[in-house]
């Protein structure tokens, strides 16, 4: 018979079954927003290539702003998983309360920056005045979903860190369903809603993120997890825990921000050089690149689930005092991630025309997108194992190393992309080959850091 102690034991093992029990629900929780994102682009593609290209700019920008939530999510998840491994349940509620407080403040800052700084950046960086105006108007609506997104991510961090990832999919399914409904309604004026065109996607996302947040916290209350982990008992500001969360999350926020700002730069450079890449249709390279990002995200659903699992499990195993088993755990997760990605890459290459035709674009567009797609699938293979090693570094708690790895990698990436697009004006195949360079660099540094064992003395 299971004792109360066994029932409440939050310590994890390193079997494939345990890995999949955590990663598969995370995959589903990521798959639903991806389907939501894809549906969004499907509806926007009906407005024309111009708006599809603009969606590439706004999508990457919002990822940059949302990355603060990702950094807090990963930090809080790692800390909660560490306390779970140590079976210090009371500390989990204290950490969660401070995480929510930080998320609310960061969301307010993100909204302010989008209104006062972003227009200045876009005015100076973008060539097309139409793309500039559409992007700014869209983002100043879209950014109001940021508080709901951040709080949603804090709830997800709690569920994963306490080995309750199986409940993630409920909130994300409901959020995605709401987003698709409002997307179709607001973009085209169906279901009695006003026809708002491109901006309709922004309103839809804000409403869906609010619904997603309410659902996740509703689940926490219905399952009485707030009682078990004392989530709302500790409402006062705790300077020590706030500093701990910020010390872990700040390098991650820096890491993610550098990465995504660079990706935004990549899109801006493609927009600036469209006349060289496709002289007759200068907006096409940006639209193709936006579709490539969609394709990348299909694999990313599963790869980032394994990455999140790595973060939580490495931290939990270290919390149990089983540091000598970390390498074995990483290798098991890498094998699973690489195997699934390889299968997907084979399918993508066999059914590439069918995949691209989903976006209702012209045969000429599909023909032009085929070569970059081949390169993108190669990049997926490198991503599948590199991101696992990188998140193992996150799980150790030494996130300053993550930031250093990202900084070195991005320096190489920017030099490469600048030379390819601004200096030599090479085609999109060479531009998207930058993903291979990026992930090889990430892997080499993360691998040698973990193998060095220098992380074993880190205490969080």
CSV table of N, CA and C in Angstrom, one decimal, residues 352-452:
chain,number,residue,atom,x,y,z
A,352,UNK,N,7.5,17.6,-48.6
A,352,UNK,CA,7.8,19.0,-48.6
A,352,UNK,C,6.7,19.8,-49.4
A,353,UNK,N,6.4,19.5,-50.6
A,353,UNK,CA,5.4,20.3,-51.4
A,353,UNK,C,4.0,20.4,-50.7
A,354,UNK,N,3.6,19.2,-50.1
A,354,UNK,CA,2.3,19.2,-49.4
A,354,UNK,C,2.4,20.1,-48.2
A,355,UNK,N,3.5,20.0,-47.5
A,355,UNK,CA,3.7,20.8,-46.3
A,355,UNK,C,3.6,22.3,-46.6
A,356,UNK,N,4.3,22.8,-47.6
A,356,UNK,CA,4.3,24.2,-48.0
A,356,UNK,C,2.9,24.6,-48.6
A,357,UNK,N,2.2,23.7,-49.3
A,357,UNK,CA,1.0,24.1,-49.9
A,357,UNK,C,-0.1,24.4,-48.9
A,358,UNK,N,0.1,24.0,-47.6
A,358,UNK,CA,-0.9,24.3,-46.6
A,358,UNK,C,-1.2,25.8,-46.5
A,359,UNK,N,-0.2,26.6,-46.8
A,359,UNK,CA,-0.3,28.1,-46.5
A,359,UNK,C,-1.1,28.8,-47.7
A,360,UNK,N,-1.6,28.1,-48.6
A,360,UNK,CA,-2.5,28.6,-49.7
A,360,UNK,C,-1.7,29.7,-50.5
A,361,UNK,N,-0.4,29.4,-50.8
A,361,UNK,CA,0.4,30.3,-51.6
A,361,UNK,C,0.6,29.7,-53.0
A,362,UNK,N,1.2,30.6,-53.8
A,362,UNK,CA,1.3,30.2,-55.3
A,362,UNK,C,2.3,29.1,-55.5
A,363,UNK,N,2.2,28.4,-56.6
A,363,UNK,CA,3.2,27.4,-57.0
A,363,UNK,C,4.6,27.9,-57.1
A,364,UNK,N,4.7,29.2,-57.6
A,364,UNK,CA,6.0,29.8,-57.7
A,364,UNK,C,6.6,30.1,-56.3
A,365,UNK,N,5.8,30.4,-55.3
A,365,UNK,CA,6.2,30.6,-53.9
A,365,UNK,C,6.7,29.3,-53.4
A,366,UNK,N,6.0,28.2,-53.6
A,366,UNK,CA,6.4,26.9,-53.1
A,366,UNK,C,7.7,26.5,-53.7
A,367,UNK,N,7.9,26.7,-55.0
A,367,UNK,CA,9.1,26.3,-55.6
A,367,UNK,C,10.3,27.1,-55.0
A,368,UNK,N,10.1,28.4,-54.8
A,368,UNK,CA,11.2,29.2,-54.2
A,368,UNK,C,11.5,28.8,-52.8
A,369,UNK,N,10.5,28.2,-52.0
A,369,UNK,CA,10.7,27.9,-50.6
A,369,UNK,C,11.3,26.5,-50.4
A,370,UNK,N,11.3,25.7,-51.4
A,370,UNK,CA,11.8,24.3,-51.3
A,370,UNK,C,13.3,24.2,-50.9
A,371,UNK,N,14.2,24.9,-51.6
A,371,UNK,CA,15.6,24.8,-51.2
A,371,UNK,C,15.9,25.3,-49.7
A,372,UNK,N,15.4,26.4,-49.3
A,372,UNK,CA,15.6,26.8,-47.8
A,372,UNK,C,15.0,25.7,-46.9
A,373,UNK,N,13.9,25.1,-47.3
A,373,UNK,CA,13.3,24.1,-46.4
A,373,UNK,C,14.3,22.9,-46.2
A,374,UNK,N,15.0,22.5,-47.2
A,374,UNK,CA,15.9,21.4,-47.1
A,374,UNK,C,17.0,21.7,-46.1
A,375,UNK,N,17.5,23.0,-46.1
A,375,UNK,CA,18.5,23.4,-45.2
A,375,UNK,C,18.0,23.5,-43.7
A,376,UNK,N,16.7,24.0,-43.6
A,376,UNK,CA,16.1,24.1,-42.3
A,376,UNK,C,16.0,22.7,-41.6
A,377,UNK,N,15.7,21.7,-42.4
A,377,UNK,CA,15.5,20.4,-41.8
A,377,UNK,C,16.9,19.8,-41.3
A,378,UNK,N,18.0,20.2,-41.9
A,378,UNK,CA,19.3,19.8,-41.4
A,378,UNK,C,19.5,20.5,-40.1
A,379,UNK,N,19.2,21.8,-40.0
A,379,UNK,CA,19.3,22.5,-38.8
A,379,UNK,C,18.5,21.9,-37.7
A,380,UNK,N,17.4,21.4,-38.0
A,380,UNK,CA,16.5,20.7,-36.9
A,380,UNK,C,17.3,19.6,-36.3
A,381,UNK,N,18.0,18.8,-37.0
A,381,UNK,CA,18.8,17.7,-36.5
A,381,UNK,C,19.8,18.2,-35.4
A,382,UNK,N,20.5,19.2,-35.8
A,382,UNK,CA,21.5,19.8,-34.8
A,382,UNK,C,20.8,20.4,-33.6
A,383,UNK,N,19.6,21.0,-33.8
A,383,UNK,CA,18.9,21.5,-32.7
A,383,UNK,C,18.5,20.5,-31.7
A,384,UNK,N,18.1,19.3,-32.2
A,384,UNK,CA,17.5,18.2,-31.4
A,384,UNK,C,18.4,17.8,-30.2
A,385,UNK,N,19.7,17.8,-30.4
A,385,UNK,CA,20.5,17.4,-29.3
A,385,UNK,C,21.2,18.6,-28.6
A,386,UNK,N,21.5,19.6,-29.4
A,386,UNK,CA,22.2,20.8,-28.8
A,386,UNK,C,21.4,21.4,-27.7
A,387,UNK,N,20.1,21.6,-27.9
A,387,UNK,CA,19.2,22.2,-27.0
A,387,UNK,C,19.1,21.4,-25.7
A,388,UNK,N,19.2,20.1,-25.8
A,388,UNK,CA,19.2,19.3,-24.6
A,388,UNK,C,20.4,19.6,-23.7
A,389,UNK,N,21.6,19.6,-24.3
A,389,UNK,CA,22.8,19.9,-23.6
A,389,UNK,C,22.8,21.3,-23.0
A,390,UNK,N,22.2,22.3,-23.7
A,390,UNK,CA,22.1,23.6,-23.2
A,390,UNK,C,21.2,23.7,-22.0
A,391,UNK,N,20.1,23.0,-22.0
A,391,UNK,CA,19.2,23.0,-20.9
A,391,UNK,C,19.7,22.2,-19.7
A,392,UNK,N,20.6,21.3,-20.0
A,392,UNK,CA,21.2,20.6,-18.9
A,392,UNK,C,22.1,21.6,-18.1
A,393,UNK,N,22.7,22.6,-18.8
A,393,UNK,CA,23.4,23.7,-18.1
A,393,UNK,C,22.4,24.5,-17.2
A,394,UNK,N,21.2,24.8,-17.8
A,394,UNK,CA,20.2,25.5,-17.0
A,394,UNK,C,19.8,24.8,-15.8
A,395,UNK,N,19.7,23.4,-15.9
A,395,UNK,CA,19.3,22.6,-14.7
A,395,UNK,C,20.3,22.6,-13.6
A,396,UNK,N,21.6,22.9,-13.9
A,396,UNK,CA,22.6,22.9,-12.9
A,396,UNK,C,22.5,24.2,-12.1
A,397,UNK,N,21.8,25.2,-12.6
A,397,UNK,CA,21.6,26.5,-11.9
A,397,UNK,C,22.6,27.5,-12.2
A,398,UNK,N,23.7,27.1,-13.0
A,398,UNK,CA,24.7,28.1,-13.3
A,398,UNK,C,24.4,28.7,-14.7
A,399,UNK,N,23.3,29.6,-14.6
A,399,UNK,CA,22.8,30.2,-15.8
A,399,UNK,C,23.7,31.2,-16.4
A,400,UNK,N,24.7,31.7,-15.7
A,400,UNK,CA,25.6,32.6,-16.3
A,400,UNK,C,26.4,32.0,-17.4
A,401,UNK,N,26.6,30.7,-17.3
A,401,UNK,CA,27.3,29.9,-18.4
A,401,UNK,C,26.4,29.9,-19.6
A,402,UNK,N,25.1,29.8,-19.4
A,402,UNK,CA,24.1,29.8,-20.5
A,402,UNK,C,24.3,31.1,-21.3
A,403,UNK,N,24.4,32.2,-20.5
A,403,UNK,CA,24.5,33.5,-21.1
A,403,UNK,C,25.8,33.6,-21.9
A,404,UNK,N,26.9,33.1,-21.4
A,404,UNK,CA,28.2,33.2,-22.0
A,404,UNK,C,28.2,32.4,-23.3
A,405,UNK,N,27.6,31.2,-23.3
A,405,UNK,CA,27.5,30.3,-24.5
A,405,UNK,C,26.7,31.0,-25.5
A,406,UNK,N,25.6,31.7,-25.1
A,406,UNK,CA,24.7,32.4,-26.1
A,406,UNK,C,25.5,33.6,-26.7
A,407,UNK,N,26.2,34.3,-25.9
A,407,UNK,CA,26.9,35.5,-26.4
A,407,UNK,C,27.9,35.1,-27.4
A,408,UNK,N,28.7,34.1,-27.2
A,408,UNK,CA,29.7,33.6,-28.1
A,408,UNK,C,29.1,33.2,-29.4
A,409,UNK,N,28.0,32.4,-29.3
A,409,UNK,CA,27.3,31.8,-30.4
A,409,UNK,C,26.7,32.9,-31.3
A,410,UNK,N,26.1,33.9,-30.6
A,410,UNK,CA,25.4,34.9,-31.4
A,410,UNK,C,26.4,35.8,-32.1
A,411,UNK,N,27.6,36.0,-31.5
A,411,UNK,CA,28.6,36.8,-32.2
A,411,UNK,C,29.0,36.1,-33.5
A,412,UNK,N,29.2,34.8,-33.5
A,412,UNK,CA,29.5,34.1,-34.7
A,412,UNK,C,28.3,34.2,-35.7
A,413,UNK,N,27.1,34.0,-35.2
A,413,UNK,CA,25.9,34.0,-36.0
A,413,UNK,C,25.8,35.4,-36.7
A,414,UNK,N,25.9,36.5,-36.0
A,414,UNK,CA,25.7,37.8,-36.6
A,414,UNK,C,26.7,38.1,-37.7
A,415,UNK,N,28.0,37.7,-37.4
A,415,UNK,CA,29.0,37.9,-38.4
A,415,UNK,C,28.7,37.1,-39.7
A,416,UNK,N,28.3,35.9,-39.5
A,416,UNK,CA,27.9,35.1,-40.7
A,416,UNK,C,26.7,35.7,-41.5
A,417,UNK,N,25.6,36.0,-40.7
A,417,UNK,CA,24.4,36.5,-41.4
A,417,UNK,C,24.7,37.8,-42.1
A,418,UNK,N,25.5,38.7,-41.4
A,418,UNK,CA,25.8,40.0,-42.0
A,418,UNK,C,26.5,39.8,-43.3
A,419,UNK,N,27.5,39.0,-43.3
A,419,UNK,CA,28.3,38.7,-44.5
A,419,UNK,C,27.5,38.1,-45.7
A,420,UNK,N,26.6,37.2,-45.3
A,420,UNK,CA,25.8,36.5,-46.3
A,420,UNK,C,24.8,37.5,-46.9
A,421,UNK,N,24.1,38.3,-46.1
A,421,UNK,CA,23.0,39.1,-46.6
A,421,UNK,C,23.4,40.5,-47.0
A,422,UNK,N,24.2,41.2,-46.2
A,422,UNK,CA,24.5,42.6,-46.4
A,422,UNK,C,25.7,42.8,-47.3
A,423,UNK,N,26.7,41.9,-47.2
A,423,UNK,CA,27.9,42.0,-48.0
A,423,UNK,C,27.9,41.3,-49.3
A,424,UNK,N,27.6,40.0,-49.3
A,424,UNK,CA,27.6,39.2,-50.5
A,424,UNK,C,26.3,39.0,-51.2
A,425,UNK,N,25.2,39.3,-50.5
A,425,UNK,CA,23.8,39.2,-51.0
A,425,UNK,C,23.6,37.8,-51.6
A,426,UNK,N,23.9,36.8,-50.8
A,426,UNK,CA,23.7,35.4,-51.2
A,426,UNK,C,22.2,35.0,-51.0
A,427,UNK,N,21.8,33.9,-51.5
A,427,UNK,CA,20.4,33.5,-51.5
A,427,UNK,C,20.0,33.0,-50.1
A,428,UNK,N,18.7,32.7,-50.0
A,428,UNK,CA,18.1,32.3,-48.7
A,428,UNK,C,18.7,30.9,-48.2
A,429,UNK,N,19.2,30.1,-49.1
A,429,UNK,CA,19.8,28.8,-48.6
A,429,UNK,C,20.9,29.1,-47.7
A,430,UNK,N,21.8,30.1,-48.1
A,430,UNK,CA,23.0,30.4,-47.3
A,430,UNK,C,22.5,31.2,-46.0
A,431,UNK,N,21.5,32.0,-46.1
A,431,UNK,CA,21.0,32.7,-44.9
A,431,UNK,C,20.5,31.7,-43.9
A,432,UNK,N,19.7,30.7,-44.3
A,432,UNK,CA,19.2,29.8,-43.3
A,432,UNK,C,20.2,28.7,-42.9
A,433,UNK,N,21.3,28.6,-43.6
A,433,UNK,CA,22.4,27.7,-43.1
A,433,UNK,C,23.0,28.2,-41.8
A,434,UNK,N,22.7,29.5,-41.4
A,434,UNK,CA,23.1,30.0,-40.2
A,434,UNK,C,22.6,29.2,-39.0
A,435,UNK,N,21.5,28.6,-39.1
A,435,UNK,CA,20.9,27.7,-38.0
A,435,UNK,C,21.9,26.6,-37.7
A,436,UNK,N,22.5,26.0,-38.7
A,436,UNK,CA,23.5,24.9,-38.5
A,436,UNK,C,24.7,25.4,-37.7
A,437,UNK,N,25.2,26.6,-38.1
A,437,UNK,CA,26.3,27.2,-37.3
A,437,UNK,C,25.9,27.5,-35.9
A,438,UNK,N,24.7,28.0,-35.7
A,438,UNK,CA,24.2,28.4,-34.4
A,438,UNK,C,24.2,27.1,-33.4
A,439,UNK,N,23.6,26.1,-33.9
A,439,UNK,CA,23.4,24.9,-33.0
A,439,UNK,C,24.7,24.1,-32.8
A,440,UNK,N,25.6,24.1,-33.8
A,440,UNK,CA,26.9,23.5,-33.5
A,440,UNK,C,27.7,24.2,-32.5
A,441,UNK,N,27.6,25.5,-32.5
A,441,UNK,CA,28.4,26.3,-31.5
A,441,UNK,C,27.8,26.1,-30.1
A,442,UNK,N,26.4,26.1,-30.0
A,442,UNK,CA,25.8,25.8,-28.7
A,442,UNK,C,26.2,24.5,-28.2
A,443,UNK,N,26.1,23.5,-29.0
A,443,UNK,CA,26.4,22.1,-28.6
A,443,UNK,C,27.9,22.0,-28.1
A,444,UNK,N,28.8,22.5,-28.8
A,444,UNK,CA,30.2,22.3,-28.4
A,444,UNK,C,30.5,22.9,-27.0
A,445,UNK,N,30.0,24.1,-26.8
A,445,UNK,CA,30.3,24.7,-25.5
A,445,UNK,C,29.5,24.1,-24.3
A,446,UNK,N,28.3,23.8,-24.6
A,446,UNK,CA,27.5,23.2,-23.5
A,446,UNK,C,28.0,21.8,-23.2
A,447,UNK,N,28.4,21.0,-24.2
A,447,UNK,CA,28.9,19.7,-24.0
A,447,UNK,C,30.1,19.7,-23.1
A,448,UNK,N,31.1,20.5,-23.5
A,448,UNK,CA,32.4,20.5,-22.8
A,448,UNK,C,32.2,21.1,-21.3
A,449,UNK,N,31.2,22.0,-21.1
A,449,UNK,CA,31.0,22.5,-19.8
A,449,UNK,C,30.5,21.4,-18.9
A,450,UNK,N,29.4,20.7,-19.4
A,450,UNK,CA,28.9,19.6,-18.6
A,450,UNK,C,29.9,18.5,-18.3
A,451,UNK,N,30.7,18.1,-19.3
A,451,UNK,CA,31.7,17.1,-19.2
A,451,UNK,C,32.8,17.5,-18.2
A,452,UNK,N,33.0,18.8,-18.1
A,452,UNK,CA,34.1,19.3,-17.2
A,452,UNK,C,33.8,19.1,-15.7
